[in-house]
mmCIF file of C-alpha atoms in Angstrom:
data_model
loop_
_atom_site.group_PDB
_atom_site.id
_atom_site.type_symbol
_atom_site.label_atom_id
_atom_site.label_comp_id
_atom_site.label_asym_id
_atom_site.label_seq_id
_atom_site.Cartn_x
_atom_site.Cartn_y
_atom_site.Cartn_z
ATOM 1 C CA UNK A 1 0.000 0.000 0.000
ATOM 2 C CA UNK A 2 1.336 3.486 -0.597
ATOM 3 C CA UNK A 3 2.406 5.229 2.276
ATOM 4 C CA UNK A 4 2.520 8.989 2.266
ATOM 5 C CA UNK A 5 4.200 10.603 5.784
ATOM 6 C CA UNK A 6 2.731 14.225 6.135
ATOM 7 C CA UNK A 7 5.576 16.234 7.928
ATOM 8 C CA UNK A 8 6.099 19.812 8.806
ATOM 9 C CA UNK A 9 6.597 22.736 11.418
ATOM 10 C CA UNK A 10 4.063 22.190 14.569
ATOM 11 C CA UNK A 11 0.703 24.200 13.949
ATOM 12 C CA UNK A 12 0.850 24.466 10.269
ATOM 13 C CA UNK A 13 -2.121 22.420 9.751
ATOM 14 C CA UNK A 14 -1.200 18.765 9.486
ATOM 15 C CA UNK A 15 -3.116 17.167 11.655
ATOM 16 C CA UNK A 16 -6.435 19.305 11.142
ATOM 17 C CA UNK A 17 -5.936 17.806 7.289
ATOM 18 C CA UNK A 18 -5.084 14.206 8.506
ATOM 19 C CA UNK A 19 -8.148 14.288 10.721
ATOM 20 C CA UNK A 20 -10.481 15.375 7.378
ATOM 21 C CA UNK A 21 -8.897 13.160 5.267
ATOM 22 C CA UNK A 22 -9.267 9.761 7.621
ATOM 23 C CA UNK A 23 -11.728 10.696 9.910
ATOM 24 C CA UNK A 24 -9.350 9.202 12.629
ATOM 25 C CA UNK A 25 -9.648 11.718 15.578
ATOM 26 C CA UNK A 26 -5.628 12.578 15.687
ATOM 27 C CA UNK A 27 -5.543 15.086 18.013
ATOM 28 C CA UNK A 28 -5.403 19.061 17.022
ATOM 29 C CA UNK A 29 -4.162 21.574 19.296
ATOM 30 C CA UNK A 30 -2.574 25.234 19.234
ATOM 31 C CA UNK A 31 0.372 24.513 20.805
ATOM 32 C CA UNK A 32 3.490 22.778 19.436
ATOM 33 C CA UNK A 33 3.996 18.712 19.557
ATOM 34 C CA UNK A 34 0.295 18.186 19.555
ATOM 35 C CA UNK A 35 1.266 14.815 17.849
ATOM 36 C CA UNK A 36 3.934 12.714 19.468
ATOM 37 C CA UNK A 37 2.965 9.415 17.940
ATOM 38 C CA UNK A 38 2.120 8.700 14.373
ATOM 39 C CA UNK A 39 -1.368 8.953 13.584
ATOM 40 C CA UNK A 40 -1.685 6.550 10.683
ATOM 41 C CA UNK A 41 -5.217 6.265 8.406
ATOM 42 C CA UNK A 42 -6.122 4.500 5.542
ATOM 43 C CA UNK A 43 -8.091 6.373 2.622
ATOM 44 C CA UNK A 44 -9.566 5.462 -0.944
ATOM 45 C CA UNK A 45 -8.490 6.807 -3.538
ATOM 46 C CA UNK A 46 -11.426 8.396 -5.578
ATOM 47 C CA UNK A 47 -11.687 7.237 -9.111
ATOM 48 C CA UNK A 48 -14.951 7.862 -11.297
ATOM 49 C CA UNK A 49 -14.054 5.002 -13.187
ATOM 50 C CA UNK A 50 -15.154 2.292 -10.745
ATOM 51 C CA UNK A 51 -18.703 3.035 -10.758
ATOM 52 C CA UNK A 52 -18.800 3.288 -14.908
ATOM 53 C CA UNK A 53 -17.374 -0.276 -14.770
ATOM 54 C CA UNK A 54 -19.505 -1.519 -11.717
ATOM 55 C CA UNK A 55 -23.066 -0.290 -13.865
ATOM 56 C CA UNK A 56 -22.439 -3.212 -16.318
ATOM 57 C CA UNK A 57 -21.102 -6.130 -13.800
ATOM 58 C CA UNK A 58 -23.460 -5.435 -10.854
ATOM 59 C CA UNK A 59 -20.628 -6.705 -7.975
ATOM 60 C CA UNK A 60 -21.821 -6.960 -5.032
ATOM 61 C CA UNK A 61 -19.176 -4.209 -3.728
ATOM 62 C CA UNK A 62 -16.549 -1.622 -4.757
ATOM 63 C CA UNK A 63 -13.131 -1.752 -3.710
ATOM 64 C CA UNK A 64 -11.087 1.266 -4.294
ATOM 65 C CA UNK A 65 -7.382 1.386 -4.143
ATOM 66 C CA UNK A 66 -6.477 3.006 -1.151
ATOM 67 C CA UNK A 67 -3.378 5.404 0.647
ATOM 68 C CA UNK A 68 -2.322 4.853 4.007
ATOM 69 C CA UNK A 69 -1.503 8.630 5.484
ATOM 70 C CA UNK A 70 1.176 8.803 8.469
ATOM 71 C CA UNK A 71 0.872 12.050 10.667
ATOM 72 C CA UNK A 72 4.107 12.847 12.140
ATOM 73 C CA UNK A 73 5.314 14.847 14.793
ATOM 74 C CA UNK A 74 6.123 18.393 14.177
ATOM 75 C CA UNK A 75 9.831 19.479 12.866
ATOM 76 C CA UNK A 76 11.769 22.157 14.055
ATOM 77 C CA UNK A 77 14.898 23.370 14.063
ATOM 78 C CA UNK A 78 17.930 20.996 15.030
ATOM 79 C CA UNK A 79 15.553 18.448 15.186
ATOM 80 C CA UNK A 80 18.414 16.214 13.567
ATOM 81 C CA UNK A 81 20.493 17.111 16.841
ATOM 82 C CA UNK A 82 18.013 15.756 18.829
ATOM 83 C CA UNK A 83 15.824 18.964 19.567
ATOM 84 C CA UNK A 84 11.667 18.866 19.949
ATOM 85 C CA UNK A 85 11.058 15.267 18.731
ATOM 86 C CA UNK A 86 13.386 14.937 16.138
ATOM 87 C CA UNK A 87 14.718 11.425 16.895
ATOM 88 C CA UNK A 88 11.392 10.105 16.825
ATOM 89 C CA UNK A 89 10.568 12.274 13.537
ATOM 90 C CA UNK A 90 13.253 11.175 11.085
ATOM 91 C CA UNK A 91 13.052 7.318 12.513
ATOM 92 C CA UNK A 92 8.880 7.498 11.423
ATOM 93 C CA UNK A 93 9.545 9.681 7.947
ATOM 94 C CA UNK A 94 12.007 6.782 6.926
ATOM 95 C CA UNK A 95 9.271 4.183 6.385
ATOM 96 C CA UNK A 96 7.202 6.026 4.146
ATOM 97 C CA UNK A 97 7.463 5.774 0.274
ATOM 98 C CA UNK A 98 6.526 9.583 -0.258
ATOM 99 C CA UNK A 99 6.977 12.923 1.902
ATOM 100 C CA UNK A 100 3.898 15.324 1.756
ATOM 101 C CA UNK A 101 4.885 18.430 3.325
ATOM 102 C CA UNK A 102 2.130 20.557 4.655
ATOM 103 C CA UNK A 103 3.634 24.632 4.564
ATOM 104 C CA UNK A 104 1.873 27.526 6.041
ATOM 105 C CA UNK A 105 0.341 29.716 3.620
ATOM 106 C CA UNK A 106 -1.729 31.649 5.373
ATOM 107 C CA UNK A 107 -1.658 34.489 7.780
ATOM 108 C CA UNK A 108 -3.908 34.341 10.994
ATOM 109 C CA UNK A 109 -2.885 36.355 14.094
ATOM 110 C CA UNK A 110 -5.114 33.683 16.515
ATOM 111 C CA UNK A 111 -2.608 30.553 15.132
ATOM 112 C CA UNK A 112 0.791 30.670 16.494
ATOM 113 C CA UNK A 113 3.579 29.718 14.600
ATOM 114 C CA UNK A 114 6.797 28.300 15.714
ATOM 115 C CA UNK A 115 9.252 30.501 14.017
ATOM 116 C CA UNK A 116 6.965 33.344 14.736
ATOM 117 C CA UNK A 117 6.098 34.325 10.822
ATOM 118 C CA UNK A 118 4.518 33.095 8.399
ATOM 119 C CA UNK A 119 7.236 32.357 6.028
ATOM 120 C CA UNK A 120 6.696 29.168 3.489
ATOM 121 C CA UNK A 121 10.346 29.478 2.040
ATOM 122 C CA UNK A 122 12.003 29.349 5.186
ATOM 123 C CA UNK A 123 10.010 26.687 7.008
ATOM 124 C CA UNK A 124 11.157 24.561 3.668
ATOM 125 C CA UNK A 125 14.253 25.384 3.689
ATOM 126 C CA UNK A 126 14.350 24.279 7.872
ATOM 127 C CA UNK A 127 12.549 21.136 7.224
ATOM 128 C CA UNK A 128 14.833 19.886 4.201
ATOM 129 C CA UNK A 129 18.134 21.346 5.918
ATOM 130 C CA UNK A 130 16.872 18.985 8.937
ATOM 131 C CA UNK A 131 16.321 16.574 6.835
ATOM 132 C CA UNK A 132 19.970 16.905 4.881
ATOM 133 C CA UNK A 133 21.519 16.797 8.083
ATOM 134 C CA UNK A 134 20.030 13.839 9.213
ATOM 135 C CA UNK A 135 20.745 12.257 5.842
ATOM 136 C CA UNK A 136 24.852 13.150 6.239
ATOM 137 C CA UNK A 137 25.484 11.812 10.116
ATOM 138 C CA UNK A 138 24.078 9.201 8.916
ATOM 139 C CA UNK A 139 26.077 8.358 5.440
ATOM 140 C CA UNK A 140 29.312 9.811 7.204
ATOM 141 C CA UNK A 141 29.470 6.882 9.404
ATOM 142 C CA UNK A 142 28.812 4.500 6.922
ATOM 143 C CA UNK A 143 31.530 5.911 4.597
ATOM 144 C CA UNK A 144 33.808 5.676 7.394
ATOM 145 C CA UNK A 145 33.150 1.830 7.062
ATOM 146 C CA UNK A 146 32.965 1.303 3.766
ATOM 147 C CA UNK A 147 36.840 3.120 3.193
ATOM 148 C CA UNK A 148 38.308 0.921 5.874
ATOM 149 C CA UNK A 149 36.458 -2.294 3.829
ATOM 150 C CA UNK A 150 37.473 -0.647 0.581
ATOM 151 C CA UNK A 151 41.421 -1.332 1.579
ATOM 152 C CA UNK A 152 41.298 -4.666 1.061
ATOM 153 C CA UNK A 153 39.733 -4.083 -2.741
ATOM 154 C CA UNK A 154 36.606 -6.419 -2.304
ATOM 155 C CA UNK A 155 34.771 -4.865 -5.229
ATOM 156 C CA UNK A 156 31.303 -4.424 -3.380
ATOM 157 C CA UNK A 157 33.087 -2.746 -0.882
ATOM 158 C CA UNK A 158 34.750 -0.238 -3.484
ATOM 159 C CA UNK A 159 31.627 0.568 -5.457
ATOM 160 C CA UNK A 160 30.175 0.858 -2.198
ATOM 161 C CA UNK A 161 33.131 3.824 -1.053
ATOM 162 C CA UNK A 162 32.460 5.676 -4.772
ATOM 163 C CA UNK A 163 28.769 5.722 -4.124
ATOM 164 C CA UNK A 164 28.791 7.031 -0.818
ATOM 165 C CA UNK A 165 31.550 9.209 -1.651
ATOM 166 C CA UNK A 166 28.842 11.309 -3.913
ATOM 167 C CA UNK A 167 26.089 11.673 -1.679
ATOM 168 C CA UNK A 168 28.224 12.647 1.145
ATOM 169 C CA UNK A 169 30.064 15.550 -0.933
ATOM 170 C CA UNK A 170 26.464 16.203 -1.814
ATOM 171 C CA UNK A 171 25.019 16.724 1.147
ATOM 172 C CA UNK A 172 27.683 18.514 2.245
ATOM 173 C CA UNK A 173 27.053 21.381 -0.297
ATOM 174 C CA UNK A 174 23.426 21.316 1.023
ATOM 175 C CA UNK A 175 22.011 19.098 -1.768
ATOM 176 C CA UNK A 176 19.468 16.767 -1.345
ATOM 177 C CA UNK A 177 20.303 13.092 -2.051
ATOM 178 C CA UNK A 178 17.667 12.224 -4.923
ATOM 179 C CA UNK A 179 19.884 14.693 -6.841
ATOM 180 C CA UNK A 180 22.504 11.774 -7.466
ATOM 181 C CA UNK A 181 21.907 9.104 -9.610
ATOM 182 C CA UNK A 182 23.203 5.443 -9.389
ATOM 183 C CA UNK A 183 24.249 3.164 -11.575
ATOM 184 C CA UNK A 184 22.412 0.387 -12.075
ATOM 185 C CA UNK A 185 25.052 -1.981 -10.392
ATOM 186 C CA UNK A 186 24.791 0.913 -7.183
ATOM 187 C CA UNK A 187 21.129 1.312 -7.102
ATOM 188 C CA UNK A 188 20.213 -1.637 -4.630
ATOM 189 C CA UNK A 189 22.945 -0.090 -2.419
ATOM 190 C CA UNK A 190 21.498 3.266 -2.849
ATOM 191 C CA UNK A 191 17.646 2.902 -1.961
ATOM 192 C CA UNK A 192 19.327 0.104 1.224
ATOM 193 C CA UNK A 193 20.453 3.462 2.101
ATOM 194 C CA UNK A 194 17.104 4.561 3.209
ATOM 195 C CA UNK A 195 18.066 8.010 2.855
ATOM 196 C CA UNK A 196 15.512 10.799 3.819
ATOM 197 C CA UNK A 197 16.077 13.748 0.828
ATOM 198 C CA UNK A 198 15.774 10.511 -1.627
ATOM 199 C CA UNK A 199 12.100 10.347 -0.942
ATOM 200 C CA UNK A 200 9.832 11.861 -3.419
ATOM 201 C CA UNK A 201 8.445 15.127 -1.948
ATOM 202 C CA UNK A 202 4.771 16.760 -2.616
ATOM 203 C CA UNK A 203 4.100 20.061 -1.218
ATOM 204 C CA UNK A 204 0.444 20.819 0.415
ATOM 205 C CA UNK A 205 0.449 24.607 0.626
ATOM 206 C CA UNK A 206 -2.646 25.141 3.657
ATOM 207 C CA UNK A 207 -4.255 28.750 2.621
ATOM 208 C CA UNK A 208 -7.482 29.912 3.736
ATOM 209 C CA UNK A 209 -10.433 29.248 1.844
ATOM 210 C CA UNK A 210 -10.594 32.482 0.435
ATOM 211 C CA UNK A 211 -7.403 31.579 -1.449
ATOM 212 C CA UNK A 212 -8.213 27.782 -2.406
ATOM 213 C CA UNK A 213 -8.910 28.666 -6.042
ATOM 214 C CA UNK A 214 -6.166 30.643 -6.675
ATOM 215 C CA UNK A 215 -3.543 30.672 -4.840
ATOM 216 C CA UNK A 216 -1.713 33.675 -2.713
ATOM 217 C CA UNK A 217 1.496 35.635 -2.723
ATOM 218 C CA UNK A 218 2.851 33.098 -0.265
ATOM 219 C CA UNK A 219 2.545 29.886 -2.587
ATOM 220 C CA UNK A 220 3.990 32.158 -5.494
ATOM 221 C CA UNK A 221 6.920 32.146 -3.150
ATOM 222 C CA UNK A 222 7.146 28.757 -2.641
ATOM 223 C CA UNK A 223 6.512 27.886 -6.077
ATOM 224 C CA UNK A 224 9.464 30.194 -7.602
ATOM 225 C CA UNK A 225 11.963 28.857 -4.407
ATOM 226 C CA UNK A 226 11.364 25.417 -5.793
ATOM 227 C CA UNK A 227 11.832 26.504 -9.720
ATOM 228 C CA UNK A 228 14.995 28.393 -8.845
ATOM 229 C CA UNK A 229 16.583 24.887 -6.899
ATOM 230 C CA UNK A 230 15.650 23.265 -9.460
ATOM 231 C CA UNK A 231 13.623 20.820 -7.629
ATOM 232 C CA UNK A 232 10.405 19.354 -9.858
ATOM 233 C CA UNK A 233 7.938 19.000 -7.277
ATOM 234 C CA UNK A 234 4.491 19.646 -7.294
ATOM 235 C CA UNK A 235 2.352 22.096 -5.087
ATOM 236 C CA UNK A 236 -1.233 21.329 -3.850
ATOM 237 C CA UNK A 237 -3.167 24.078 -3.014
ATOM 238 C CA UNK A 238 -5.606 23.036 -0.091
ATOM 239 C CA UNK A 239 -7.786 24.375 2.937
ATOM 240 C CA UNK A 240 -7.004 22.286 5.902
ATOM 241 C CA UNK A 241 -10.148 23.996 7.436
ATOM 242 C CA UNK A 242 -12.322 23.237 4.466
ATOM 243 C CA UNK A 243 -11.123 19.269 4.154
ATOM 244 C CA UNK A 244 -12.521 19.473 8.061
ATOM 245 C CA UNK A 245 -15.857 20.948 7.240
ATOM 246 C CA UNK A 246 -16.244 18.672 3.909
ATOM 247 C CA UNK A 247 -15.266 15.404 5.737
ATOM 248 C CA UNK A 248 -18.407 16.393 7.884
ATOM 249 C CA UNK A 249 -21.246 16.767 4.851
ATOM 250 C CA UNK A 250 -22.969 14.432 3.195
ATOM 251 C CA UNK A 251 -21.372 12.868 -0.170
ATOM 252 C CA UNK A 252 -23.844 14.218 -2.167
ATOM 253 C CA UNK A 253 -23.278 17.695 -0.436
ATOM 254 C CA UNK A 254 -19.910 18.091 -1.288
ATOM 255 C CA UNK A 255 -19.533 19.040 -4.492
ATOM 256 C CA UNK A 256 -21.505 21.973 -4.414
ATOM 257 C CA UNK A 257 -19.943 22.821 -1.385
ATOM 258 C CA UNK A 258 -16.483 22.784 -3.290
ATOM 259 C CA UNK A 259 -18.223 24.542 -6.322
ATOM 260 C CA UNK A 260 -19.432 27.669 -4.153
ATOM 261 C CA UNK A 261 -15.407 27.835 -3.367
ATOM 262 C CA UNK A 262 -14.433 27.660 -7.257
ATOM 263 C CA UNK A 263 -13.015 24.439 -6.983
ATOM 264 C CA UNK A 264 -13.905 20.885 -8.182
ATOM 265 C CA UNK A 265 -11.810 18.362 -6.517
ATOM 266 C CA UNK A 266 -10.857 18.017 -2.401
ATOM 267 C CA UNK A 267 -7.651 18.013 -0.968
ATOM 268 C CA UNK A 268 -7.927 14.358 -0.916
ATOM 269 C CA UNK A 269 -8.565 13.834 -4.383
ATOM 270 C CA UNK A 270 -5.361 16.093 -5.458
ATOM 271 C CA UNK A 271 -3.168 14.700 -3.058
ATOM 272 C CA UNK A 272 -3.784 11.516 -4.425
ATOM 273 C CA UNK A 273 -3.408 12.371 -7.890
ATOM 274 C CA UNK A 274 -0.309 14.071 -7.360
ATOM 275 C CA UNK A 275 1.070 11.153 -5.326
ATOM 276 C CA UNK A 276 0.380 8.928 -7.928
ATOM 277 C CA UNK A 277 1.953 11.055 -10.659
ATOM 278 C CA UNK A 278 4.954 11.511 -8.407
ATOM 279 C CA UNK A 279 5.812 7.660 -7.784
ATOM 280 C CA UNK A 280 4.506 6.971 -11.338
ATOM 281 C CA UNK A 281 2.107 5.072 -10.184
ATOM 282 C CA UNK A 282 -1.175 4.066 -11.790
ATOM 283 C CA UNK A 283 -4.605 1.953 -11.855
ATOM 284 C CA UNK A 284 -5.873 -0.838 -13.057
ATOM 285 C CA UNK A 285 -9.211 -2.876 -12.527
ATOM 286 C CA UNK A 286 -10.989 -6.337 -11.921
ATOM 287 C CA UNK A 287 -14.303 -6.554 -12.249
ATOM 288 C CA UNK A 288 -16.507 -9.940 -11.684
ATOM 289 C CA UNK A 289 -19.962 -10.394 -10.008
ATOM 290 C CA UNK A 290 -17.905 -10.437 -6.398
ATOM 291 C CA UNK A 291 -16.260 -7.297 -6.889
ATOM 292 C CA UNK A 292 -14.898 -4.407 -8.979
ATOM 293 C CA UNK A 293 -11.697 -3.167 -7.475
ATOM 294 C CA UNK A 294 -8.622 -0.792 -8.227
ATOM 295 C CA UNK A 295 -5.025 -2.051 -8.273
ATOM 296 C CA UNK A 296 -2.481 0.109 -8.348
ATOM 297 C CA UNK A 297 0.997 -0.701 -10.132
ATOM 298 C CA UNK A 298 4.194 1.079 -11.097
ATOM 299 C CA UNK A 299 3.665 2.885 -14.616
ATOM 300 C CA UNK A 300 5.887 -0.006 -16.617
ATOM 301 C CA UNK A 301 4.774 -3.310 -14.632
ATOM 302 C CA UNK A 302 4.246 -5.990 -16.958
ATOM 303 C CA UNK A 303 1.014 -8.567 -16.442
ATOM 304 C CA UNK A 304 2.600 -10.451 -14.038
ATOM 305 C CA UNK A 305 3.814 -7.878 -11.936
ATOM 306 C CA UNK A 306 -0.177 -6.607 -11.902
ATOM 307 C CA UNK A 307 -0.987 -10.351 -10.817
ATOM 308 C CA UNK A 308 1.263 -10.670 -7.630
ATOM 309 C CA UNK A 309 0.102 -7.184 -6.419
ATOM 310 C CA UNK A 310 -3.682 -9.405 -5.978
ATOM 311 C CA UNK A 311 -1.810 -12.599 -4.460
ATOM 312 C CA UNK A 312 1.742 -13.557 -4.719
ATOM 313 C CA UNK A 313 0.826 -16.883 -6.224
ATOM 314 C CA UNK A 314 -0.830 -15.459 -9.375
ATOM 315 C CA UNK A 315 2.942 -13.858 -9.958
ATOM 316 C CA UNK A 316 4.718 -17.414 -9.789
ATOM 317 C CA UNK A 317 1.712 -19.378 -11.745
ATOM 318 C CA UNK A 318 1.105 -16.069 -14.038
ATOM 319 C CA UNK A 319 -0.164 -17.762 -17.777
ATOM 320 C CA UNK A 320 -1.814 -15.168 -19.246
ATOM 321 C CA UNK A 321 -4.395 -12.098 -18.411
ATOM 322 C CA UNK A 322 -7.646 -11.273 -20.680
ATOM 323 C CA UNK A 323 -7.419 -7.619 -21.465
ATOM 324 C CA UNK A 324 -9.763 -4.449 -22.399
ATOM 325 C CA UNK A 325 -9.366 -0.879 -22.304
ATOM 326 C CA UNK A 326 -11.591 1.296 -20.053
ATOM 327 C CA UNK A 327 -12.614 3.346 -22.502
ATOM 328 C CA UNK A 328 -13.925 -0.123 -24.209
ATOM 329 C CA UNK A 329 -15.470 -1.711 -21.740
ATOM 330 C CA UNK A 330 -17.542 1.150 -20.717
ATOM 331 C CA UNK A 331 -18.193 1.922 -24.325
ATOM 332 C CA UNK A 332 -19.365 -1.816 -25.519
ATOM 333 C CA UNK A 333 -21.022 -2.328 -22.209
ATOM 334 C CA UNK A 334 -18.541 -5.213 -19.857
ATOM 335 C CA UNK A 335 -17.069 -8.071 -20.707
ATOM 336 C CA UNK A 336 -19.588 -10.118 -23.059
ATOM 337 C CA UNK A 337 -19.649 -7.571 -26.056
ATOM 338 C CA UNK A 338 -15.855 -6.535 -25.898
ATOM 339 C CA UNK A 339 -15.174 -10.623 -26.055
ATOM 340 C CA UNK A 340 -18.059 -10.785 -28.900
ATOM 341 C CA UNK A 341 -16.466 -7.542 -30.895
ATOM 342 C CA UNK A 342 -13.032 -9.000 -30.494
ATOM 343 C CA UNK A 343 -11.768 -6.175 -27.875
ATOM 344 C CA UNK A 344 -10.827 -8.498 -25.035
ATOM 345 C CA UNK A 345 -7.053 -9.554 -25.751
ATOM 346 C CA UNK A 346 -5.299 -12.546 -24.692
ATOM 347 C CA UNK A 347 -1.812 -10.952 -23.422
ATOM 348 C CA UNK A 348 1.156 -12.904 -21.978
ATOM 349 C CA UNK A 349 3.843 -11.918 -19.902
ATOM 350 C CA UNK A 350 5.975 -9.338 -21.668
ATOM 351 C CA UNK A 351 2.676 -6.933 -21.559
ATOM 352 C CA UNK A 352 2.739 -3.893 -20.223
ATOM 353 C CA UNK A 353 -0.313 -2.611 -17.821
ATOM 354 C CA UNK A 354 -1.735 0.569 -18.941
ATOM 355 C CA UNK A 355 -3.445 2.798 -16.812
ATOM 356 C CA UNK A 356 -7.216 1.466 -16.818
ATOM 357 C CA UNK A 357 -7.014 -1.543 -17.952
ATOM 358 C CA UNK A 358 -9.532 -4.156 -17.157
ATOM 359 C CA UNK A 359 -7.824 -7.423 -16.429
ATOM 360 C CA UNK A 360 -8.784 -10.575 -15.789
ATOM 361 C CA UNK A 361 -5.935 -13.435 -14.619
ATOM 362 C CA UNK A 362 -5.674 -16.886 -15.871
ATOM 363 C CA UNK A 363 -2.650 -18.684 -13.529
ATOM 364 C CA UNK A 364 -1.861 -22.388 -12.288
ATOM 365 C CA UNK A 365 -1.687 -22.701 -8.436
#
């Protein structure tokens, strides 16, 4: 399951959005280190597609894929020395598969914030330096190792010294680790590594509603701190307040409620999007009279791949999947008329999932 660890500065909003998005009662306070333990949640992931494909099968449920969100306790400053409850932070943040990190964008007198301004392009900056620092105690040590191993010229041990070597002078310049790039004989070494400015980061800029469909002069200043680093990550505008008050309507409330605000997605829904995009993930479906349900799989995965993600044992017996687009098996109507018009393939094991593909496994046990 994906994991996605929202992080940040106390009182910028994090748990007030993990609470809306998984209903899970983390607690929210105006004081810093409100969260000491990870919350954790599990979400669906909202795709329109599932009921299109569940009007022509009639399952007797719906399965979407889901997210699991991890709260985290607050950063601050020298948190990778030890300060507030950085220990605890960076051992919970290594776990996760993707960092979503919640900035304040938004001015409100009544909120308190840590560093005492409202300042998105500094709290980054703290967070990542934190982060970096973390990242270089860490790989300094192991260098220290992997030289003393590297004397006696066991290979591993060698590419082992060259690899760390990089990230270390890397880090040391105050550049985060995802900017170097393994071979392909280092890159089992490199994600063992674990390394914290590896992960894939999503920014969740929380603005007040007034601001949620267009922005403000504090996300412009995120957004041009990120182009001039250089760093390709994505910003999602959101209302931590407003995720609270829509997680309390009725579904068929909500989207008017988002449409009076000039928007026509939740938080949720581009969080999730983003994520996806970010790990290059995607969907795909099975649909039977039990169930329709999303998978998700790495943009890439061939058919087997796409089979062990249901059950391990439909990897190793794989023989081959029965195959139709989305867009045809909504269009014919399900299965019978895309087998009758010639739509649903046979595929083996050298094809390649696309995103909405309707799949159905045939595998020896």
């Amino acid at each position: 399951m994906l994991s996605l660890g929202i992080v940040g500065l106390p009182n910028v909003g994090k748990s007030t959005l993990f609470n809306a998005l998984t209903s899970a009662g983390a607690l929210v306070a105006n004081y810093p280190f409100a969260t000491i333990e990870p919350n954790t949640g599990v979400v669906e992931v909202p795709d329109s597609r599932l009921a299109a494909i569940a009007s022509f099968v009639h399952p007797q449920r719906i399965l979407p894929a889901t997210v699991q969100f991890v709260d985290i306790a607050g950063l601050v400053k020298g948190a990778s020395e030890g300060e507030g409850l950085g220990n605890q932070f960076l051992a919970n943040i290594r776990e996760v598969d993707a960092i979503v990190q919640v900035v304040r964008c938004f001015d409100d007198d009544d909120i308190q914030h840590v560093m005492g301004s409202v300042d998105p392009v500094r709290d980054r900056n703290v967070i990542n330096t934190e982060l970096a620092l973390a990242d270089l105690a860490s790989m300094e040590k192991r260098l220290d190792k992997a030289q003393r191993a590297a004397r006696t010229g066991e290979p591993q041990a060698k590419l082992e010294k060259a690899l760390l070597e990089r990230i270390v002078a890397a880090l040391s310049d105050g550049i985060m680790a995802r900017t170097v790039v393994p071979s392909d004989d280092e890159l089992p070494l490199f994600r063992s590594f674990g390394l914290l400015t590896a992960k894939p980061t999503l920014y969740a800029a929380n603005v007040h509603e007034d601001d949620l469909s267009t922005g403000n002069a504090h996300v412009e200043r995120l957004r041009a701190a990120l182009a001039a680093d250089g760093e390709p990550a994505e910003i999602v505008i959101f209302s931590a307040k407003v995720e609270a008050e829509l997680a309390e309507l009725a579904v068929d409330d909500r989207a008017a409620f988002l449409d009076a605000l000039g928007v026509h997605e939740s938080g949720l829904d581009r969080l999730a999007r983003a994520a996806y995009h970010l790990l290059g993930l995607q969907s795909y479906f099975t649909a039977g009279e039990k169930e329709v349900r999303a998978w998700t799989v790495h943009r890439g995965a061939r058919a087997p791949e796409a089979a062990g993600v249901i059950h391990s044992d439909f990897e190793k017996g794989f023989i081959r999947a029965e195959t139709v687009s989305y867009d045809d098996f909504v269009r014919l109507g399900g299965w019978k008329p895309a087998r009758e018009q010639g739509l649903a393939r046979a595929e083996g094991k050298e094809y390649v999932v696309q995103d909405g593909d309707v799949m159905l496994f045939r595998f020896n046990t």
